[in-house]
Short mmCIF file of C-alpha atoms and ligand atoms in Angstrom, two decimals:
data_model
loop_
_atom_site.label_atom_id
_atom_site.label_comp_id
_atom_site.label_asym_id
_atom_site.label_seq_id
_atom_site.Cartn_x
_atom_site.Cartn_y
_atom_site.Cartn_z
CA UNK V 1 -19.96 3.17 13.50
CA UNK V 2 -16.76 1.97 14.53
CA UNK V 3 -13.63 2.84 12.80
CA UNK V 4 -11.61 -0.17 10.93
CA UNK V 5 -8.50 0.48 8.64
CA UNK V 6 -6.92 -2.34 6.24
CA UNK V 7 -4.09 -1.85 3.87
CA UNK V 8 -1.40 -3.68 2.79
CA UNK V 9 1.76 -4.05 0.68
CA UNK V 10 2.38 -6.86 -2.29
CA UNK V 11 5.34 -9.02 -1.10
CA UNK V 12 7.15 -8.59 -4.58
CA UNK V 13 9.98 -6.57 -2.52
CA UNK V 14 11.27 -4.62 0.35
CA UNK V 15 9.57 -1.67 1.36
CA UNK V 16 11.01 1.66 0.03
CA UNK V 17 10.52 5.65 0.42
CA UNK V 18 6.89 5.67 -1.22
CA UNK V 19 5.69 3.52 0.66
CA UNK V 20 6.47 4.86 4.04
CA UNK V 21 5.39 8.55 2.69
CA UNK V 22 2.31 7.01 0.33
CA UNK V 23 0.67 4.81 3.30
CA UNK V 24 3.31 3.31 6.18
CA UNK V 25 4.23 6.47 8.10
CA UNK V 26 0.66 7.36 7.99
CA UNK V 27 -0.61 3.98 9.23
CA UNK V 28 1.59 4.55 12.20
CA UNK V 29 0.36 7.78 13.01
CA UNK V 30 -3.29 6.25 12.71
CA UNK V 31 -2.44 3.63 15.02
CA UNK V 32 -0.87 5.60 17.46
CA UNK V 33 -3.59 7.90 17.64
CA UNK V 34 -6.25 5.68 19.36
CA UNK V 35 -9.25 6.28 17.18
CA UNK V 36 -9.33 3.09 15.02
CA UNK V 37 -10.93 0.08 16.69
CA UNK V 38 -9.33 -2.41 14.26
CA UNK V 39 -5.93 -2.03 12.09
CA UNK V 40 -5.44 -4.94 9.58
CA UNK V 41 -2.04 -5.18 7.63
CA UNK V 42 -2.05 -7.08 4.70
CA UNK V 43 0.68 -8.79 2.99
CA UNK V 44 -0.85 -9.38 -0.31
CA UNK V 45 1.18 -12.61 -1.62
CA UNK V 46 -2.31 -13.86 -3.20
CA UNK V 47 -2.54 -10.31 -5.26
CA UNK V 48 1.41 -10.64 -6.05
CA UNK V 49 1.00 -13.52 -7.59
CA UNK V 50 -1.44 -12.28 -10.06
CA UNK V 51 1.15 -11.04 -12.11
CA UNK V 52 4.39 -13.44 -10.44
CA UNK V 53 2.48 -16.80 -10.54
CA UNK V 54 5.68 -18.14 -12.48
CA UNK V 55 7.67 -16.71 -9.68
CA UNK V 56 5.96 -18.03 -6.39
CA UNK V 57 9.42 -18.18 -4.75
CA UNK V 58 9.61 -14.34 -4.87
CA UNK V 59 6.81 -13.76 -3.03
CA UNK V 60 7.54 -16.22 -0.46
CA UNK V 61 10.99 -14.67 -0.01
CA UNK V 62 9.32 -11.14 0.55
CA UNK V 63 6.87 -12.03 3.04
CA UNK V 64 9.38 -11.94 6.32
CA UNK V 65 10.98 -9.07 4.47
CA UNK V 66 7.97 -6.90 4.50
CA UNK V 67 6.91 -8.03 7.66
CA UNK V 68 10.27 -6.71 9.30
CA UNK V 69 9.80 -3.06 7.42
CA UNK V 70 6.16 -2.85 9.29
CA UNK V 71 8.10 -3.62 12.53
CA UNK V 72 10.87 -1.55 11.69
CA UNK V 73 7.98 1.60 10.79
CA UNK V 74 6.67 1.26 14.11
CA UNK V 75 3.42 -1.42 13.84
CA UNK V 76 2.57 -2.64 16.80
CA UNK V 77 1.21 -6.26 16.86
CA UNK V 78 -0.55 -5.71 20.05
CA UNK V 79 -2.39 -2.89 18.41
CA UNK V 80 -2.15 -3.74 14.68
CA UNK V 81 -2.97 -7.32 12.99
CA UNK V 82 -0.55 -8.21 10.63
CA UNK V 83 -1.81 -11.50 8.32
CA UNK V 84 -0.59 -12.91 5.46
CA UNK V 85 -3.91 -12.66 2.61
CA UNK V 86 -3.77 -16.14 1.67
CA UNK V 87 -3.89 -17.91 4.87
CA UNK V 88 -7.57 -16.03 4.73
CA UNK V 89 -9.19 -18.36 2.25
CA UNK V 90 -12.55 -16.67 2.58
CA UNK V 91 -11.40 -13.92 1.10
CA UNK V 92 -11.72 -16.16 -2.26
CA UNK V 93 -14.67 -16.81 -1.65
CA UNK V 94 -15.75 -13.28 -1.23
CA UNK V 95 -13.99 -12.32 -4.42
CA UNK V 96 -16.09 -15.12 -6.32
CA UNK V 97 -19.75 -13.68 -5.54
CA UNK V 98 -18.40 -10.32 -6.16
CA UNK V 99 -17.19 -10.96 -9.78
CA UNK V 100 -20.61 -11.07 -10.70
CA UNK V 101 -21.18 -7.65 -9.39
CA UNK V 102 -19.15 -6.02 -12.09
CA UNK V 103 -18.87 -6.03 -16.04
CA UNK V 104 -15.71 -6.72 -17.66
CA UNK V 105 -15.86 -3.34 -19.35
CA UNK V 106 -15.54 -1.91 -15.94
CA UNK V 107 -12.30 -3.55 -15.28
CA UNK V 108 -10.91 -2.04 -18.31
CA UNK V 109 -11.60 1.45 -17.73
CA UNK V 110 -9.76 0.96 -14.29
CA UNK V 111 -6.84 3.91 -14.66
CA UNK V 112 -3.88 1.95 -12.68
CA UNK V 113 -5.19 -1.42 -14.02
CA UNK V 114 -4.32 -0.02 -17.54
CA UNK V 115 -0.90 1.54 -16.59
CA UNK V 116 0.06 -1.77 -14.88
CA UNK V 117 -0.93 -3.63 -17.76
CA UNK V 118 1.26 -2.06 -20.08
CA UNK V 119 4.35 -1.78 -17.78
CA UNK V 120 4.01 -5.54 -17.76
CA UNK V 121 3.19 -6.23 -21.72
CA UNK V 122 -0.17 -8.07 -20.82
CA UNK V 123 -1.75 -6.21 -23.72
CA UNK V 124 -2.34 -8.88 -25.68
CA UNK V 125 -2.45 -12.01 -22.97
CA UNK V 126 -3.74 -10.60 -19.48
CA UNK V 127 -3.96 -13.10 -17.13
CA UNK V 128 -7.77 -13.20 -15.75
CA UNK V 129 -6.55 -13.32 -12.39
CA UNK V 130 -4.67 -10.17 -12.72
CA UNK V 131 -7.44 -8.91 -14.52
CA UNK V 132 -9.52 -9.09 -11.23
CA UNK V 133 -7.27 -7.85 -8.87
CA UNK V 134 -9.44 -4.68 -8.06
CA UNK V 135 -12.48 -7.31 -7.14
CA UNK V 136 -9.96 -9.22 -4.93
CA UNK V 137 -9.02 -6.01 -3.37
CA UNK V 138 -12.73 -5.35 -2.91
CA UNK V 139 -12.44 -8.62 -1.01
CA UNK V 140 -10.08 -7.55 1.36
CA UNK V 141 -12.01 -4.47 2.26
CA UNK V 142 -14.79 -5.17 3.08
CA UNK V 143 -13.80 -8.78 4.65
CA UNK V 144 -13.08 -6.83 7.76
CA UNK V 145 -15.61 -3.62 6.99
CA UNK V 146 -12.84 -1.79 7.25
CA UNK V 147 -13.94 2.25 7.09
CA UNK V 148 -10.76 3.19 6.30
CA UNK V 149 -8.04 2.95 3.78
CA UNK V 150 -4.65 4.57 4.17
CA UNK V 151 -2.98 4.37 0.11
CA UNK V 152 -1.11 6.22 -2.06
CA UNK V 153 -3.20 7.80 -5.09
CA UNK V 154 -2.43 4.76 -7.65
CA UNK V 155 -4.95 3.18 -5.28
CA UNK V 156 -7.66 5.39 -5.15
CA UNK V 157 -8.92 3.62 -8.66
CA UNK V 158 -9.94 0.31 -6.31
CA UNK V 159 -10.92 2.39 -3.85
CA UNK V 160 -13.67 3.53 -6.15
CA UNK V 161 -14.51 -0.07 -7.28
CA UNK V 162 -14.62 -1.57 -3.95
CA UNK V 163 -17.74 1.45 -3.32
CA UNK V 164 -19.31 0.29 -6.17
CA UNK V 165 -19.32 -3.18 -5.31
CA UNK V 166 -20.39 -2.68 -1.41
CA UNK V 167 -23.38 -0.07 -3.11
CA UNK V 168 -24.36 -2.88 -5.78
CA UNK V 169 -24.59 -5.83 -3.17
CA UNK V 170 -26.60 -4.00 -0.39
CA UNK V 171 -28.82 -3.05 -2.95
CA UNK V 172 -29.48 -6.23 -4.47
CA UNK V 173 -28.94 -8.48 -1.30
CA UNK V 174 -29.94 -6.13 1.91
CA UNK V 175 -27.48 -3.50 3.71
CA UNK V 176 -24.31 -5.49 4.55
CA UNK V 177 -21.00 -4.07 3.95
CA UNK V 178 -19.57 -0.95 4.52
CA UNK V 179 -18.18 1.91 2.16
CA UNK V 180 -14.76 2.58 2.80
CA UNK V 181 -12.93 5.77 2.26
CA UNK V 182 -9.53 6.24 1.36
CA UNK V 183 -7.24 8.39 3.36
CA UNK V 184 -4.49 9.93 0.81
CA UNK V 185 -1.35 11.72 2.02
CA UNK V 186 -1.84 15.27 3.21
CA UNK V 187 1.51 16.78 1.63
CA UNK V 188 0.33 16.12 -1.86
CA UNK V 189 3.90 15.14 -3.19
CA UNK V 190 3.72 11.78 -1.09
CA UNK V 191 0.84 10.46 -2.88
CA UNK V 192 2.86 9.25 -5.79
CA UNK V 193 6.41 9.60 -4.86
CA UNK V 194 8.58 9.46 -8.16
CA UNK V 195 11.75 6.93 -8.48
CA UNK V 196 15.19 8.40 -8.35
CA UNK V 197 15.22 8.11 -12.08
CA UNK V 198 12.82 10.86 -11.79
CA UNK V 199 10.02 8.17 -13.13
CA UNK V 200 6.59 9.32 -12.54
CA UNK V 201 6.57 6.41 -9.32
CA UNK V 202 9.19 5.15 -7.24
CA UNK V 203 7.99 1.04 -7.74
CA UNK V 204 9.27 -1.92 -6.75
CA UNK V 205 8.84 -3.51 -10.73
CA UNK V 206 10.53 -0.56 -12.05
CA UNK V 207 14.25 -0.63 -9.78
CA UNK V 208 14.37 2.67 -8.90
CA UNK V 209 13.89 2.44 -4.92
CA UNK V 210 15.61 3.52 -1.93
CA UNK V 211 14.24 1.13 0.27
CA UNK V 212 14.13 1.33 4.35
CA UNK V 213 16.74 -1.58 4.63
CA UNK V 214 19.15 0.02 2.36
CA UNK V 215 22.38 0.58 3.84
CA UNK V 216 23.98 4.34 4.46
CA UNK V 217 26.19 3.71 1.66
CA UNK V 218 23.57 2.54 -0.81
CA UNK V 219 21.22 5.30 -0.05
CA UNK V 220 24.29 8.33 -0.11
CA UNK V 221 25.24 6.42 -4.01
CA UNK V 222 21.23 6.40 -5.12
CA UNK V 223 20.70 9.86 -3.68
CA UNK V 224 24.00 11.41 -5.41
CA UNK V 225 22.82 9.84 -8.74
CA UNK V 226 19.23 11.36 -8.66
CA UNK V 227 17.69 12.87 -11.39
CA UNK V 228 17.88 16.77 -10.95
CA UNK V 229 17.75 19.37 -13.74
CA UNK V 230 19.42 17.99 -17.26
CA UNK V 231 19.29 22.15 -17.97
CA UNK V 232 21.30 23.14 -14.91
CA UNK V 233 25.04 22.04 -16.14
CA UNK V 234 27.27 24.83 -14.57
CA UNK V 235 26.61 25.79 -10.92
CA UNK V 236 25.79 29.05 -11.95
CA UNK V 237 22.97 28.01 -14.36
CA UNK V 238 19.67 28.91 -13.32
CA UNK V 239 18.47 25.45 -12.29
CA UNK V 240 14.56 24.31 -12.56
CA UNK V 241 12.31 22.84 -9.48
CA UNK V 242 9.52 21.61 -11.41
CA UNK V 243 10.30 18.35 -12.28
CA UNK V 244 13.67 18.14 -10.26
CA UNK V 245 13.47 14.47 -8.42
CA UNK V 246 15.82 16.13 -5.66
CA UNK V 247 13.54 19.17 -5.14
CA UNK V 248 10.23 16.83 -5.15
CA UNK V 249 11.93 14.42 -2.33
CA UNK V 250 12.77 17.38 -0.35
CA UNK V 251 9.39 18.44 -0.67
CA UNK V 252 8.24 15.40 1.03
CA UNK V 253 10.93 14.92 3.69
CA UNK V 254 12.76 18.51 4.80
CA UNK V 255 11.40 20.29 7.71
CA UNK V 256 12.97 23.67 9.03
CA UNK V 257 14.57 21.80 11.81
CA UNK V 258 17.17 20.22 9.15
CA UNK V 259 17.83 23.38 7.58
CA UNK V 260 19.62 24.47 11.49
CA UNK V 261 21.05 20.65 11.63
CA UNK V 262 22.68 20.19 8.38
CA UNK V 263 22.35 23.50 5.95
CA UNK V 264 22.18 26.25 8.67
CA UNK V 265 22.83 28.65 5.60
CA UNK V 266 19.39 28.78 4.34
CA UNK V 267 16.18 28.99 6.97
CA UNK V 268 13.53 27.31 4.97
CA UNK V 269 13.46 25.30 1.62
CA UNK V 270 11.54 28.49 0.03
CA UNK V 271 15.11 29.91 0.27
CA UNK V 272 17.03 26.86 -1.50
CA UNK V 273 14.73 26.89 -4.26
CA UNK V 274 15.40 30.37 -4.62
CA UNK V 275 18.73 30.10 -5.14
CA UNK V 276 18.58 27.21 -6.77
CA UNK V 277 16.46 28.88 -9.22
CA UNK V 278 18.34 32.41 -9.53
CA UNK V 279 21.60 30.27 -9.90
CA UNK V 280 25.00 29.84 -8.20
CA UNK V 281 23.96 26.52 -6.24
CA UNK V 282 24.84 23.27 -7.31
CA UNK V 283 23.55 20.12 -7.46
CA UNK V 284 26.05 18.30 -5.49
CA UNK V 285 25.28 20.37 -2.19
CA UNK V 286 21.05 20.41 -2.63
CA UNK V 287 21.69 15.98 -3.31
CA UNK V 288 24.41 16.07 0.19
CA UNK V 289 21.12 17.70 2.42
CA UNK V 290 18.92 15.24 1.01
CA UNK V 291 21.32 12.77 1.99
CA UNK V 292 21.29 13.45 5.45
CA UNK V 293 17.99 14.18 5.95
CA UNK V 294 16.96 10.66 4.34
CA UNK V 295 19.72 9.51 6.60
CA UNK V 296 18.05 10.83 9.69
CA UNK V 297 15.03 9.17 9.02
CA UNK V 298 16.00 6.05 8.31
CA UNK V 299 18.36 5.71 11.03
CA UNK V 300 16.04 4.89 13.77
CA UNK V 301 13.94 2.31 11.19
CA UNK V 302 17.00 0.09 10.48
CA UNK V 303 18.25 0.05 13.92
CA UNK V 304 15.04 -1.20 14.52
CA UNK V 305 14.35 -3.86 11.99
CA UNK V 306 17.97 -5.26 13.08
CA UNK V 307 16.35 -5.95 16.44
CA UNK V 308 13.68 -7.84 15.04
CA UNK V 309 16.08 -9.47 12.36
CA UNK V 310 17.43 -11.30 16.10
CA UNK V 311 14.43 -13.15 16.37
CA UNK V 312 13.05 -14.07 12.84
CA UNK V 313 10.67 -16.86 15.06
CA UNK V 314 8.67 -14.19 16.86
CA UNK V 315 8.08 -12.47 13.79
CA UNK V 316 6.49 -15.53 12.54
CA UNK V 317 4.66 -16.00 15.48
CA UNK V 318 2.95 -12.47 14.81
CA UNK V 319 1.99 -13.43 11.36
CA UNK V 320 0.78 -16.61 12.49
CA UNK V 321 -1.61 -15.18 15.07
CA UNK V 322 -2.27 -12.67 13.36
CA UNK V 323 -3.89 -14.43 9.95
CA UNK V 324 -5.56 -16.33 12.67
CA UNK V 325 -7.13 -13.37 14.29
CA UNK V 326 -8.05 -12.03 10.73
CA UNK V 327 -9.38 -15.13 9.29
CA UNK V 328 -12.37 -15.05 12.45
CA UNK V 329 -13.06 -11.40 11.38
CA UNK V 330 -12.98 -12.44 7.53
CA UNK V 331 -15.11 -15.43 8.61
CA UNK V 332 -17.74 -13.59 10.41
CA UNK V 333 -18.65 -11.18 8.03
CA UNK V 334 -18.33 -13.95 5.55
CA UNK V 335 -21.31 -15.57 7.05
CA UNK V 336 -23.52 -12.24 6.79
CA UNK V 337 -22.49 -12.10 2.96
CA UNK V 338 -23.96 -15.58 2.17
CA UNK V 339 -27.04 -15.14 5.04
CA UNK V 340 -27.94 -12.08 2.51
CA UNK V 341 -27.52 -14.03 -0.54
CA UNK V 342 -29.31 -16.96 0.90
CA UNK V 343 -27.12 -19.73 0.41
CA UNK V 344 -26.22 -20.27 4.26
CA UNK V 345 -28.34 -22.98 3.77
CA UNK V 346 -27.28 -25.39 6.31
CA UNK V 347 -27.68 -22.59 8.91
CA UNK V 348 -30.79 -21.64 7.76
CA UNK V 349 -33.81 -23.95 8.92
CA UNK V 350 -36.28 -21.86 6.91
CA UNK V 351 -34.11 -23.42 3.55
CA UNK V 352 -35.19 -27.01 4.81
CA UNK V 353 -38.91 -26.28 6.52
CA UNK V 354 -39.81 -25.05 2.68
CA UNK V 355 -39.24 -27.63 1.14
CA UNK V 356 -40.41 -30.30 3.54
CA UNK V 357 -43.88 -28.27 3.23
CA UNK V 358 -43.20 -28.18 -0.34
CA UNK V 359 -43.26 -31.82 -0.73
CA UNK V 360 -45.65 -33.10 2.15
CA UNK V 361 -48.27 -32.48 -0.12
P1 LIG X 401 4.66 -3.26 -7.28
O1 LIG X 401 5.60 -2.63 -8.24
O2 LIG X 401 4.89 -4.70 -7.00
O3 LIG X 401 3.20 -2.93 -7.57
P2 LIG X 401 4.70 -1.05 -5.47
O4 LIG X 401 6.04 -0.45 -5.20
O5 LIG X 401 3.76 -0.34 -6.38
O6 LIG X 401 4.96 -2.54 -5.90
P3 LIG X 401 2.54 -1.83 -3.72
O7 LIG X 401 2.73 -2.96 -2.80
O8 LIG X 401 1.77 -2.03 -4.98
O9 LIG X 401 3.99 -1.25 -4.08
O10 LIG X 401 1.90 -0.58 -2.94
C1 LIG X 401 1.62 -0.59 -1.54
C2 LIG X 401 1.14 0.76 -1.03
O11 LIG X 401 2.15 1.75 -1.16
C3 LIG X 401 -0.07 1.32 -1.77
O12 LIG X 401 -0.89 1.98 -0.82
C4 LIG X 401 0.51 2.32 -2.71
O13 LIG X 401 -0.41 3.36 -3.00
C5 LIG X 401 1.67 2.87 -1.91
N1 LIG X 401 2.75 3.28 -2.81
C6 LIG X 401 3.51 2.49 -3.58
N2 LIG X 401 4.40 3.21 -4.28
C7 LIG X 401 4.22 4.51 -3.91
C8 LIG X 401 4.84 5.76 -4.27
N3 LIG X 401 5.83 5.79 -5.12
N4 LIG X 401 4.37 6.89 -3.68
C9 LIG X 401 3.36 6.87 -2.79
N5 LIG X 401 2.73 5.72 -2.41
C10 LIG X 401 3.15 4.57 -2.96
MG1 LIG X 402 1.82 -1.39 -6.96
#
């Protein structure tokens, strides 16, 4: 079986630092490696505006936006498709037939679903379409039978429903889709990378991103107001790591090689925490080593995305071809979805020869 990846980002934003650990700097890597067939890119404006349909004007702002931070990352578009989701309209089509595949109660138990529901105050008036998003995300799956899906671990909760759906329709209809799997971070801190309010996930809704574009300034002024330890007052306090937003992004980000570059005192991070736990090191000079570490790697990404930012036209001209090159794939399997739920009837003569018989007599 061939190997297919899809994933995608909501338009509702710029791209930020969980995102590039949770799923972009990993989608890179995938591509570069040479194993995957296919690699779709979603921007999901049609999910976004399950919960923005007041605010369409948002998501139409973000599209170009997110499009230059998958540039910026290092997608290819002569090795990755990047489409926008609704210039695919089969994929509503998809998401239709699969709605009656699963129960309502289903939907509820969904973990994220929940979490999302309440960070918006839906409780008591949840838009059906939002409501649904997992099946539409099911859609986009399976559209291009992908194999493959690179997410953070909020998403592992569709993953799951997108099995059950591709399980529930081959056995009812006949073997058609494909399972996917997804493929989660392998430093475990990455799969849910927490704001710099020290939030349980740095998020887009939640303003408390340093996002790819951000300037040198902005980043040094977000990364010098992080949450740390609120028990570590004097530098000579024993501070804590467990919980400590500076020690979890350092986790995620700080190789040996930038101990030698920028803090040649120390060898490895096992020896900052250390110290930081015994006492005597402050938070100003563990939140400056961030700073130039997250410095380092974002250098080479905006330097990038300002080359692109040139020539806003070709970027549209990759999104263009590239929901046209996704809509055949979508299309395609489309056809094989309603061939085993036998209403392809125009392309199927046995539809018409049945009832001719039927009638003749
Ligand atoms: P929104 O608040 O609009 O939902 P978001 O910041 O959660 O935005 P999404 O577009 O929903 O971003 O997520 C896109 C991808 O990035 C998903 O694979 C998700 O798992 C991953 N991701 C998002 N935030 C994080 C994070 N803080 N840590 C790791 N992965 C993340
Ligand atoms: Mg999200």
């Amino acid at each position: 079986m061939s190997k297919i990846i899809l994933t995608g980002d909501r338009p509702t934003g710029r791209l930020h630092l969980g995102h590039y650990v949770g799923s972009l700097k990993r989608r890179v890597e995938l591509q570069n490696s040479g194993e995957y067939e296919k690699i779709l890119i979603m921007i999901a404006d049609a999910q976004a505006l399950t919960d923005n349909f007041d605010n369409p004007e948002k998501i139409r702002q973000n599209i170009i936006e997110v499009a230059l931070d998958y540039l910026s990352v290092g997608l290819d578009p002569n090795v990755s498709t990047l489409f926008i989701q609704s210039q695919i309209p089969e994929l509503t089509e998809f998401t239709f037939y699969y709605m009656n595949l699963v129960s309502v109660a289903r939907l509820h138990r969904n973990p994220t679903v929940k979490a999302e529901i309440q960070l918006r105050n839906f409780e008591s008036n949840i838009p059906a379409g939002f409501f649904c998003y997992p099946i539409s995300q099911a859609a986009d799956i399976t559209a291009f039978k992908a194999t493959t899906v690179p997410v953070g671990e909020d998403q592992l909760p569709m993953i799951e429903q997108t099995r059950e759906i591709v399980r529930k329709f081959n056995s009812i209809y006949s073997e058609t889709l494909i399972e996917p799997e997804a493929l989660l971070p392998e430093n475990s801190v990455c799969m849910r990378l927490p704001g710099t309010d020290g939030k349980a996930k740095m998020s887009k809704s939640l303003g408390n991103c340093i996002y790819l574009a951000d300037t040198p300034e902005e980043i040094r002024q977000k990364i010098m107001s992080m949450f740390t330890d609120p028990l570590h007052i004097q530098v000579s306090d024993p501070g804590h790591i467990e919980g400590n937003t500076v020690f979890t992004y350092l986790d995620a980000f700080c190789q040996d090689k930038h101990f030698e570059q920028f803090l040649p005192e120390y060898n490895n991070l096992e020896e900052l925490k250390e110290h930081y736990t015994r006492g005597g090191l402050g938070d100003v000079k563990i939140k400056k080593f961030l700073n130039h570490i997250i410095q380092s790697e974002l250098e080479p990404i905006r330097a990038k995305r300002k080359e692109y930012e040139k020539d806003i036209s070709a970027v549209y001209d990759i999104l263009k071809a590239g929901s046209e090159n996704a809509r055949t794939i979508a299309a395609q399997t489309l056809d094989e979805v309603k061939r085993a739920m036998k209403i392809n009837y125009f392309d199927d003569t046995t539809f018409i020869q049945f009832h001719t018989q039927k009638y003749k007599m």
